[in-house]
XYZ file of N, CA and C in Angstrom:
807
model
N 128.740 60.840 95.734
C 129.238 62.060 96.223
C 128.469 63.608 96.532
N 128.934 63.886 97.652
C 127.781 64.885 98.541
C 128.311 66.338 97.931
N 127.698 66.970 97.012
C 127.948 68.217 96.481
C 127.508 69.345 97.288
N 126.814 68.917 98.893
C 126.459 69.819 98.986
C 128.062 70.938 99.862
N 128.327 70.304 100.051
C 129.958 71.016 100.136
C 130.578 72.313 99.510
N 130.195 72.050 98.801
C 130.548 72.621 97.208
C 130.004 73.956 97.349
N 129.303 73.467 96.692
C 127.528 74.511 96.783
C 127.688 75.619 98.012
N 127.987 75.011 99.814
C 127.756 75.485 100.637
C 129.014 76.548 100.884
N 130.366 76.240 99.899
C 131.685 76.468 99.586
C 131.497 78.177 98.705
N 130.903 77.558 97.868
C 130.927 78.319 96.482
C 130.161 79.841 96.751
N 129.274 79.351 97.801
C 127.811 80.872 98.402
C 128.789 81.726 99.167
N 129.434 80.555 100.351
C 129.904 81.385 101.587
C 131.455 82.507 101.041
N 131.708 81.888 99.561
C 132.901 82.820 98.836
C 132.135 83.766 98.969
N 131.040 83.489 97.279
C 130.475 84.902 96.892
C 129.765 85.779 98.268
N 129.904 85.395 99.121
C 129.006 86.115 100.248
C 130.679 86.759 101.206
N 131.605 86.042 100.710
C 132.946 87.515 101.620
C 133.431 88.061 100.239
N 133.500 87.446 99.075
C 134.421 88.489 98.346
C 133.926 90.020 97.667
N 134.580 90.825 97.291
C 134.753 91.933 96.242
C 133.900 91.071 95.673
N 133.538 91.871 94.317
C 132.506 91.796 93.116
C 134.221 91.766 92.390
N 135.002 92.714 92.592
C 135.745 92.518 91.420
C 137.266 91.342 91.891
N 137.031 90.654 93.176
C 137.061 88.624 92.784
C 137.014 88.128 93.171
N 135.850 88.123 93.141
C 134.699 87.497 91.096
C 135.506 86.637 90.374
N 134.796 88.282 89.916
C 135.336 88.016 88.361
C 136.941 87.473 88.655
N 137.743 88.287 88.916
C 139.002 87.972 89.094
C 139.330 85.915 88.317
N 138.303 85.622 89.657
C 138.284 84.244 90.535
C 137.786 83.463 89.101
N 136.738 84.310 88.519
C 136.533 82.936 86.900
C 136.616 83.579 86.299
N 137.309 84.710 86.103
C 138.994 84.136 84.855
C 139.983 83.453 85.237
N 139.731 82.758 86.180
C 141.244 82.274 86.132
C 140.424 80.932 86.234
N 139.784 80.544 86.582
C 138.555 79.177 86.549
C 137.756 78.748 85.123
N 137.597 79.946 84.619
C 136.997 79.491 82.453
C 138.095 78.823 82.445
N 139.924 79.290 82.753
C 141.084 78.275 81.537
C 141.548 77.274 82.295
N 141.114 76.294 83.614
C 141.611 75.110 83.924
C 140.092 74.193 83.774
N 141.018 73.096 83.910
C 140.037 72.335 83.274
C 139.850 71.156 84.647
N 140.324 70.879 85.540
C 140.393 70.309 86.957
C 140.798 70.988 88.719
N 140.974 70.660 89.333
C 141.344 71.345 91.254
C 142.689 71.438 90.932
N 143.798 71.320 91.096
C 145.437 71.567 91.599
C 145.889 72.539 92.849
N 146.962 72.084 92.755
C 148.018 73.324 93.606
C 146.832 74.526 92.532
N 147.740 74.186 91.575
C 148.342 75.260 90.395
C 147.073 76.314 90.419
N 146.267 76.154 90.127
C 144.817 76.900 90.425
C 144.777 76.906 91.362
N 144.461 77.029 92.778
C 144.832 77.522 93.769
C 145.581 78.637 93.926
N 147.148 78.460 93.638
C 147.603 79.914 93.308
C 147.733 81.003 92.747
N 146.849 80.300 91.400
C 147.070 81.108 90.795
C 144.908 81.972 91.047
N 144.591 82.125 91.371
C 143.730 82.141 92.462
C 143.752 82.771 93.240
N 144.670 82.923 94.104
C 145.358 83.627 95.387
C 146.152 85.551 93.974
N 146.819 84.285 93.053
C 147.628 85.773 92.629
C 146.666 86.834 92.099
N 145.650 86.302 91.262
C 145.011 87.060 90.587
C 144.608 88.126 91.424
N 143.942 87.950 92.610
C 142.986 89.161 93.385
C 143.764 88.478 94.170
N 144.827 89.527 94.964
C 145.471 89.312 96.644
C 144.417 89.984 97.220
N 144.356 89.784 98.760
C 143.429 90.582 99.740
C 142.962 89.356 100.599
N 143.022 90.088 102.190
C 142.646 89.725 103.203
C 141.869 87.967 103.039
N 141.841 86.878 103.538
C 141.649 86.143 103.735
C 142.120 85.012 102.782
N 141.909 85.373 101.699
C 142.119 85.136 100.161
C 142.420 83.384 99.870
N 143.284 83.221 100.818
C 144.362 82.131 100.088
C 143.188 81.246 100.820
N 142.496 81.490 102.305
C 141.619 80.164 102.005
C 140.545 79.790 101.886
N 140.323 81.470 100.901
C 138.959 80.841 100.577
C 139.441 79.461 99.420
N 140.623 79.963 98.695
C 140.843 79.969 98.009
C 141.010 78.532 98.177
N 141.622 77.756 99.210
C 141.670 76.690 99.487
C 140.701 75.432 99.972
N 139.585 76.393 99.953
C 138.733 76.025 100.343
C 137.622 75.832 99.254
N 137.746 76.238 97.967
C 137.385 75.984 96.937
C 137.837 74.686 96.368
N 139.232 74.725 96.201
C 139.967 73.625 95.038
C 140.058 72.509 95.999
N 140.505 72.648 97.260
C 139.558 71.145 97.932
C 138.124 70.223 97.879
N 137.149 71.255 98.456
C 135.196 71.182 97.989
C 135.857 70.673 97.032
N 136.102 71.339 96.188
C 136.362 70.674 94.208
C 136.227 69.161 93.973
N 137.597 69.247 94.752
C 138.359 67.920 94.900
C 137.721 66.951 94.851
N 137.812 67.515 96.240
C 136.487 66.121 96.698
C 135.428 65.745 96.665
N 134.519 66.273 95.910
C 133.391 66.286 95.273
C 132.348 66.772 94.004
N 133.643 67.127 93.479
C 132.601 66.848 92.431
C 133.975 67.668 91.322
N 134.875 66.930 91.444
C 135.921 66.634 90.250
C 136.218 66.981 89.135
N 135.231 66.120 87.978
C 135.032 65.566 87.009
C 134.580 67.449 86.759
N 133.846 67.649 87.549
C 133.752 69.443 86.551
C 134.630 70.646 86.403
N 134.524 70.872 85.004
C 135.548 72.164 83.950
C 135.110 73.079 85.981
N 135.868 73.381 84.471
C 136.510 75.096 85.860
C 135.597 75.926 85.294
N 135.518 75.687 84.443
C 133.758 76.925 83.737
C 132.813 76.478 84.364
N 132.232 75.555 85.150
C 131.257 75.203 85.604
C 131.130 76.103 87.142
N 132.063 75.428 87.912
C 132.472 76.283 89.118
C 132.534 77.913 88.500
N 133.052 78.371 87.882
C 133.409 79.453 87.345
C 131.886 80.032 86.524
N 131.109 79.306 86.550
C 129.561 79.895 87.170
C 128.933 80.081 87.805
N 128.968 78.414 88.089
C 128.104 78.593 89.295
C 128.772 79.216 90.486
N 130.400 79.856 90.514
C 130.411 81.886 90.762
C 130.107 82.666 92.017
N 129.804 82.131 89.786
C 129.300 83.974 89.334
C 127.741 83.890 89.746
N 127.477 82.810 89.587
C 125.514 83.012 89.844
C 125.497 83.506 91.136
N 126.300 82.626 92.079
C 125.853 82.659 93.418
C 126.810 83.942 94.541
N 127.293 84.701 93.271
C 127.773 86.360 93.250
C 126.722 87.156 92.572
N 125.962 87.148 91.108
C 124.878 87.824 91.186
C 123.507 87.426 92.511
N 122.745 86.217 93.035
C 122.020 86.843 93.523
C 122.264 87.212 95.375
N 123.354 87.250 95.198
C 124.182 87.997 96.556
C 123.903 89.459 96.586
N 124.306 90.259 94.829
C 123.798 91.436 94.756
C 122.260 91.212 94.925
N 121.616 90.826 93.890
C 120.552 91.574 94.392
C 120.184 91.132 95.447
N 120.238 90.416 96.284
C 119.712 89.840 97.839
C 120.192 91.387 98.532
N 121.616 92.594 98.588
C 121.310 93.271 98.961
C 121.206 93.758 99.132
N 120.663 94.315 97.364
C 120.306 95.474 96.963
C 118.830 96.029 97.485
N 118.192 94.872 98.058
C 116.724 94.605 98.474
C 117.054 94.155 99.960
N 117.984 94.480 100.630
C 118.217 93.940 101.992
C 117.455 94.768 102.652
N 117.021 94.124 103.495
C 115.966 95.867 105.019
C 116.985 95.759 106.156
N 117.272 97.728 106.566
C 118.296 97.440 107.046
C 117.603 97.984 109.004
N 118.416 98.579 109.629
C 118.220 99.070 110.761
C 118.485 100.613 110.733
N 118.203 101.262 111.232
C 117.614 102.690 111.098
C 116.740 103.540 112.775
N 118.761 104.316 113.492
C 117.983 104.840 114.585
C 118.003 105.974 114.823
N 118.003 106.297 116.353
C 118.018 108.490 116.418
C 118.633 108.130 117.522
N 119.150 108.059 118.556
C 119.634 108.786 119.488
C 121.167 107.667 119.961
N 120.776 107.158 121.033
C 122.074 106.371 121.883
C 121.961 104.961 120.390
N 123.359 105.555 120.501
C 124.355 104.211 119.386
C 124.272 102.730 120.366
N 124.060 101.864 120.266
C 124.907 100.881 120.395
C 126.043 100.483 119.717
N 127.426 100.241 120.414
C 129.178 99.270 120.443
C 128.020 98.267 119.077
N 127.517 96.853 119.366
C 127.598 95.857 119.484
C 126.866 95.706 118.488
N 126.182 96.670 118.146
C 125.834 96.826 116.695
C 125.694 97.133 115.332
N 125.823 97.187 113.938
C 126.063 98.364 112.759
C 124.949 98.644 112.876
N 123.962 100.517 112.458
C 122.842 100.841 112.272
C 122.892 102.268 111.553
N 122.353 102.429 110.788
C 121.994 103.968 109.904
C 120.880 104.690 111.050
N 122.766 106.392 110.611
C 120.892 106.831 111.401
C 120.189 107.633 110.339
N 118.668 107.887 111.599
C 118.162 107.978 111.008
C 117.500 109.390 110.162
N 118.512 110.389 110.510
C 119.005 112.036 109.755
C 119.411 111.841 108.346
N 120.350 110.626 107.569
C 121.133 110.530 106.466
C 120.476 109.970 106.437
N 119.530 108.506 106.182
C 118.822 107.354 105.792
C 118.041 108.587 105.074
N 116.881 109.788 105.907
C 115.749 110.051 105.088
C 115.952 111.174 103.773
N 117.840 111.532 104.142
C 117.956 112.264 102.799
C 118.524 111.654 101.483
N 118.639 110.429 101.994
C 119.349 109.471 101.091
C 118.126 108.717 100.307
N 117.129 108.613 101.033
C 115.283 107.734 99.869
C 115.113 109.282 99.734
N 115.086 110.589 100.456
C 114.011 111.800 99.333
C 115.212 112.104 98.091
N 116.336 112.278 98.400
C 117.562 111.465 96.814
C 117.666 110.413 95.939
N 116.491 109.625 96.027
C 116.524 108.550 95.703
C 115.595 108.646 94.730
N 114.083 109.618 95.004
C 113.560 109.436 93.855
C 113.427 110.278 92.977
N 112.749 109.788 91.614
C 113.061 110.576 90.348
C 111.165 110.871 89.796
N 111.041 109.730 90.609
C 109.979 110.455 89.496
C 108.107 110.503 90.778
N 108.187 109.825 92.547
C 107.510 110.284 93.802
C 108.243 110.741 94.865
N 107.465 111.748 95.619
C 108.010 111.680 97.201
C 106.369 111.040 97.689
N 107.449 109.865 98.414
C 105.315 109.849 99.689
C 105.764 110.269 100.525
N 105.886 111.375 101.691
C 106.035 112.260 102.839
C 104.366 111.882 104.079
N 104.980 110.781 105.314
C 103.969 110.899 106.679
C 104.694 111.092 106.829
N 103.763 112.821 109.188
C 104.207 112.089 109.169
C 103.263 112.690 110.554
N 103.450 112.624 111.971
C 102.549 112.541 113.005
C 102.507 114.678 112.859
N 104.019 114.554 113.737
C 104.527 116.158 114.467
C 104.960 116.168 113.069
N 105.708 117.691 112.529
C 107.175 117.976 112.829
C 106.867 119.884 112.514
N 107.952 119.921 112.880
C 108.743 121.704 113.053
C 110.105 121.576 112.615
N 110.405 122.942 112.749
C 112.074 122.245 111.558
C 113.020 121.802 110.995
N 113.744 120.414 110.573
C 114.090 120.245 109.767
C 114.509 120.573 108.689
N 114.897 122.084 108.474
C 115.453 122.966 107.329
C 116.548 121.976 106.295
N 116.925 121.205 106.706
C 117.182 119.781 105.684
C 116.912 119.060 104.859
N 115.547 119.074 105.258
C 114.597 118.404 105.073
C 113.866 118.943 104.276
N 113.390 120.358 104.285
C 112.304 120.814 103.653
C 112.969 121.040 102.429
N 114.793 120.899 102.121
C 115.555 122.048 101.713
C 115.929 121.146 100.644
N 115.861 119.810 100.848
C 115.799 118.938 99.862
C 114.403 118.413 99.803
N 113.434 118.317 99.413
C 111.811 118.646 98.792
C 111.557 119.319 97.980
N 112.547 120.209 98.342
C 112.186 121.858 97.586
C 112.740 121.663 95.708
N 114.607 120.399 96.488
C 115.299 120.247 95.643
C 114.379 119.110 94.400
N 113.855 118.200 95.214
C 112.627 117.505 94.422
C 112.192 117.796 94.048
N 111.444 118.822 94.284
C 110.319 119.036 93.651
C 110.661 119.838 92.265
N 111.939 121.229 92.210
C 112.008 121.399 91.024
C 113.016 120.625 90.033
N 113.170 118.973 90.542
C 113.949 117.802 89.309
C 112.584 117.148 88.362
N 111.324 117.730 89.184
C 109.817 116.671 88.309
C 109.967 115.713 89.739
N 109.833 116.068 90.545
C 109.352 114.738 92.011
C 107.816 115.231 91.497
N 106.842 114.268 91.784
C 105.963 115.137 92.581
C 106.068 114.770 94.069
N 105.719 115.619 94.664
C 106.199 114.809 96.456
C 104.070 115.528 96.923
N 103.646 114.653 97.693
C 102.884 113.989 98.594
C 102.788 114.147 100.251
N 102.895 115.047 100.337
C 102.522 115.505 101.788
C 101.158 114.894 102.954
N 100.764 113.883 103.962
C 100.151 113.446 104.054
C 100.198 113.236 105.819
N 99.973 114.658 106.534
C 99.946 115.465 107.719
C 98.903 115.421 108.719
N 99.497 115.453 110.183
C 98.425 115.204 110.759
C 97.522 116.710 111.493
N 96.689 116.884 111.396
C 96.280 117.964 111.646
C 95.844 119.177 113.403
N 96.188 119.734 113.193
C 95.272 120.450 115.141
C 94.167 120.213 115.413
N 94.030 120.231 116.755
C 93.006 119.348 116.811
C 91.905 120.570 116.661
N 92.010 121.415 116.589
C 90.949 122.756 116.091
C 90.652 122.316 115.053
N 91.711 121.520 113.544
C 90.918 121.867 112.430
C 90.840 120.404 112.639
N 90.295 118.960 113.755
C 89.910 117.880 113.770
C 91.320 117.089 113.516
N 91.879 116.921 113.654
C 92.860 117.119 114.113
C 93.931 116.257 115.382
N 94.530 115.523 115.596
C 94.790 114.858 117.096
C 96.147 116.192 117.615
N 96.759 116.691 116.825
C 98.188 117.460 117.146
C 97.277 119.218 118.113
N 98.231 118.721 119.481
C 97.330 120.193 120.065
C 98.858 121.560 119.803
N 97.882 122.787 119.605
C 98.607 123.663 119.804
C 98.088 124.360 118.371
N 98.699 125.110 117.946
C 97.682 126.313 117.130
C 97.464 126.036 115.653
N 98.903 124.815 114.974
C 98.749 124.660 113.696
C 98.670 122.703 113.749
N 98.896 122.798 112.473
C 98.848 120.705 112.213
C 100.288 120.738 111.575
N 100.940 120.230 111.312
C 101.716 119.641 110.646
C 101.949 120.251 109.673
N 101.231 120.312 108.828
C 101.628 120.905 107.429
C 101.945 122.067 107.149
N 102.204 123.257 108.734
C 102.906 124.330 108.853
C 103.987 124.607 108.997
N 104.669 123.271 109.352
C 106.672 122.947 108.612
C 106.844 123.606 107.643
N 105.541 122.847 106.133
C 107.021 123.270 105.194
C 105.064 124.321 104.295
N 105.098 125.010 104.987
C 104.448 126.429 104.706
C 104.894 126.565 102.884
N 106.444 126.778 102.731
C 107.198 127.632 101.631
C 107.703 126.646 100.715
N 106.612 125.196 101.173
C 106.494 123.657 99.414
C 105.160 124.361 99.401
N 104.755 124.619 100.144
C 103.060 124.757 98.668
C 103.375 125.230 97.830
N 103.782 126.145 97.191
C 102.958 125.894 95.108
C 104.515 124.216 94.894
N 104.576 123.391 95.687
C 105.609 122.712 94.740
C 105.538 121.817 95.058
N 104.495 120.690 96.288
C 104.038 120.089 96.593
C 102.699 119.557 97.510
N 102.385 118.875 96.964
C 100.040 118.837 97.281
C 100.394 118.544 99.033
N 99.386 118.128 99.945
C 98.854 118.704 101.042
C 98.167 117.489 101.575
N 98.097 115.765 102.717
C 96.791 116.122 102.458
C 96.290 116.301 103.429
N 95.015 115.592 104.557
C 95.014 115.382 105.543
C 94.392 114.491 105.627
N 93.505 114.241 107.485
C 92.352 113.255 107.253
C 91.355 113.956 108.147
N 90.463 114.550 107.909
C 89.664 115.074 107.940
C 88.803 114.340 109.301
N 88.183 115.020 110.285
C 87.831 114.891 111.373
C 86.023 113.679 111.288
N 85.554 114.477 109.745
C 84.168 112.845 110.088
C 84.710 112.374 109.322
N 85.533 111.569 108.967
C 86.044 110.816 107.692
C 86.688 109.770 108.606
N 87.190 110.722 110.183
C 87.123 109.360 111.996
C 87.276 108.476 112.555
N 87.526 107.784 113.141
C 86.798 107.251 113.377
C 86.541 107.434 115.394
N 85.706 107.588 116.505
C 85.650 108.565 117.423
C 85.064 107.055 118.508
N 86.412 107.517 119.433
C 85.951 106.562 120.876
C 86.007 107.039 121.775
N 84.031 107.079 122.538
C 84.845 108.188 123.603
C 84.792 109.976 123.195
N 85.824 110.527 123.473
C 86.459 111.108 123.429
C 87.632 111.681 122.946
N 88.024 110.446 122.316
C 89.171 110.042 121.533
C 88.605 110.306 120.452
N 89.944 110.556 119.145
C 90.117 110.609 117.632
C 90.954 109.967 116.872
N 90.407 109.086 116.007
C 91.797 108.494 115.706
C 93.180 109.242 114.771
N 94.220 108.679 114.979
C 95.091 109.735 114.936
C 96.252 109.580 113.653
N 96.124 110.104 113.351
C 97.153 110.374 110.995
C 98.791 109.536 112.263
N 99.012 108.560 112.840
C 100.428 108.718 113.207
C 101.051 108.018 111.852
N 101.565 107.539 111.352
C 102.350 106.481 110.478
C 103.286 107.841 110.801
N 104.372 107.252 109.986
C 106.136 107.841 110.065
C 106.069 107.023 108.789
N 106.565 108.074 107.232
C 106.402 106.732 106.092
C 107.087 107.899 104.920
N 108.144 107.925 104.731
C 108.806 108.473 103.432
C 108.947 106.773 101.959
N 108.209 106.998 101.871
C 108.607 106.329 100.371
C 109.689 107.589 98.922
N 109.788 107.392 98.233
C 111.392 107.038 96.515
C 110.196 106.295 96.004
N 109.811 106.542 94.591
C 108.884 105.949 94.007
C 108.469 104.985 94.590
N 108.472 103.242 94.046
C 108.395 102.507 94.615
C 108.984 101.649 94.944
N 110.825 102.098 94.986
C 111.017 101.208 94.952
C 112.330 101.886 96.519
N 111.941 102.413 97.596
C 112.880 102.441 99.088
C 111.337 102.935 99.316
N 111.924 103.098 100.967
C 110.648 104.249 101.799
C 111.720 103.554 103.388
N 111.511 104.655 104.061
C 111.873 104.379 104.981
C 110.432 104.555 106.135
N 110.370 103.080 107.089
C 108.812 103.471 108.424
C 109.735 103.217 109.055
N 109.343 104.892 110.220
C 110.303 105.026 111.377
C 109.305 104.905 112.856
N 109.785 104.988 113.703
C 108.615 106.137 114.725
C 109.630 107.542 114.395
N 110.658 107.923 114.115
C 110.221 109.008 114.222
C 109.541 109.698 113.056
N 108.673 111.310 113.789
C 108.160 112.241 113.394
C 108.723 113.495 112.929
N 108.655 113.750 111.857
C 109.763 114.570 110.925
C 110.041 116.251 111.745
N 110.663 115.869 112.618
C 111.554 116.872 113.566
C 113.130 117.000 114.355
N 113.739 117.804 114.377
C 114.591 117.992 114.961
C 115.212 117.185 115.420
N 114.771 116.778 116.753
C 115.049 116.022 118.440
C 114.370 114.413 117.629
N 113.422 114.594 117.110
C 113.159 112.544 116.132
C 114.119 112.181 115.275
N 114.859 112.949 114.689
C 116.140 112.840 113.982
C 116.867 112.319 114.049
N 117.637 113.488 115.179
C 119.062 112.871 115.744
C 119.047 112.659 117.384
N 118.235 113.541 118.506
C 118.901 112.849 120.064
C 117.949 112.157 120.615
N 116.040 111.995 119.925
C 115.417 110.969 120.855
C 115.893 109.356 120.312
N 115.396 108.587 121.552
C 115.574 106.599 121.341
C 114.821 106.928 120.014
N 114.477 106.797 118.799
C 114.118 105.828 117.571
C 114.775 105.182 116.605
N 113.698 104.105 116.486
C 114.015 103.131 115.331
C 112.762 103.140 114.782
N 113.495 102.389 113.167
C 112.826 101.793 112.029
C 113.725 101.159 110.981
N 112.901 100.751 109.971
C 113.932 100.086 108.603
C 113.263 100.480 107.382
N 114.308 100.860 106.950
C 114.562 101.117 105.108
C 114.273 100.072 104.781
N 113.482 100.079 103.426
C 113.148 99.132 102.954
C 113.277 99.365 101.795
N 113.990 97.995 100.734
C 114.609 98.128 99.760
C 113.741 96.738 99.152
N 111.946 96.362 98.730
C 112.699 96.113 98.322
C 110.288 96.256 97.509
N 111.178 96.532 95.912
C 109.801 96.843 95.280
C 108.855 96.740 95.337
N 108.081 95.185 95.356
C 107.318 94.458 95.880
C 106.338 95.355 97.452
N 107.180 95.676 98.493
C 106.773 95.824 99.895
C 106.384 97.368 99.194
N 107.172 97.713 99.121
C 107.135 99.969 98.721
C 106.081 99.381 98.160
N 105.811 99.121 96.920
C 105.081 99.120 95.676
C 103.344 99.650 96.832
N 103.719 98.082 97.339
C 102.022 97.749 98.923
C 101.623 99.120 99.163
N 102.462 99.397 99.863
C 103.138 100.689 100.785
C 102.454 101.758 100.254
N 103.233 102.387 98.791
C 102.824 103.577 98.415
C 101.198 103.418 98.054
N 101.012 101.715 97.777
C 99.844 101.428 96.520
C 98.355 101.530 97.341
N 98.542 101.517 99.183
C 97.985 102.057 99.479
C 97.707 103.197 100.143
N 98.269 104.004 100.115
C 97.868 104.995 99.924
C 97.257 105.919 99.282
N 97.828 105.539 98.460
C 97.152 105.956 96.856
C 95.567 105.656 97.181
N 95.348 104.864 97.357
C 93.381 104.773 97.386
C 93.041 105.394 98.156
N 93.759 105.296 99.596
C 93.282 106.863 100.429
C 92.841 108.167 100.454
N 93.944 108.341 99.473
C 93.740 109.624 98.683
C 92.841 109.611 97.401
N 92.404 109.282 96.965
C 91.520 108.522 95.773
C 89.675 108.892 96.542
N 90.255 109.782 95.145
C 88.855 110.849 94.923
C 87.659 109.846 95.475
N 87.165 111.060 96.519
C 85.642 110.102 96.291
C 85.221 108.929 97.053
N 86.195 107.902 97.640
C 86.619 106.595 97.604
C 87.755 107.070 99.234
N 88.977 107.766 98.768
C 89.450 107.008 99.382
C 89.063 108.825 100.931
N 90.076 108.764 102.203
C 89.771 109.216 104.013
C 90.677 110.300 103.427
N 91.578 110.646 103.373
C 92.067 112.045 102.555
C 92.156 113.010 102.061
N 92.018 113.680 102.198
C 90.962 115.171 101.650
C 92.580 116.766 101.299
N 92.584 116.764 99.804
C 93.931 117.993 99.750
C 93.354 119.255 100.198
N 94.831 119.285 100.924
C 94.159 120.537 102.282
C 95.504 121.369 102.168
N 95.722 123.474 102.685
C 96.904 123.909 102.766
C 96.978 123.606 103.716
N 98.612 124.712 103.603
C 99.459 124.185 105.173
C 98.372 125.016 105.879
N 98.789 124.549 107.481
C 98.388 125.267 108.668
C 96.765 125.200 108.238
N 96.019 124.064 108.001
C 94.740 124.240 107.925
C 94.913 122.772 108.844
């Protein structure tokens, strides 16, 4: 028999139905021995909802056609396993994040709300990297709240041209966070550790917010009010701990005593 039909059907149901439906259906399947019209009806009645009748019919038909000798317990275990894999995959899924104009045909998340979400998710550490920064009063307040609950906050920010950076103007990006002087650690990339080509100097241009080693936002958006709201910016929020850990470890190495290219600084340098 071609079991692929049953496998595909179970995978599709696990992807479409919410967890409460999966649990209710597994309970029904654990108590039956074979596929039947009665089982189909029991599944529909266990947790009514949109498209449940279609899924119930598909499951019973695929079970009957390809693996009717399998007991209901086996189908229940397969369904719960598929649902668990779906849940784990969703928790690590990369989402699109944007600022500015919204496309009506694509579901996206707003940069401003994701920035706050990532900061609030931190329990031990926050890594903030930005080229430019100004305004963002809500972000500053959230960083202060994170520090107050014991989170270590590292701010890696570009400096002004006069202080070895590439930002034009009298102050570097750290000036926007001056009220966090006593609760965060500030880092800069000194001029003598940057490569230079002709009259150009390498820029600290990354824009990152990472909470612990669990979730990270990588975006084209600087930490400015305009970039987080009206500019046309695009980014991704990564929920894969393995990828986030590699990102954080990279910056930790850049901050390393002696070997790292970044140095501690104070606001306004």
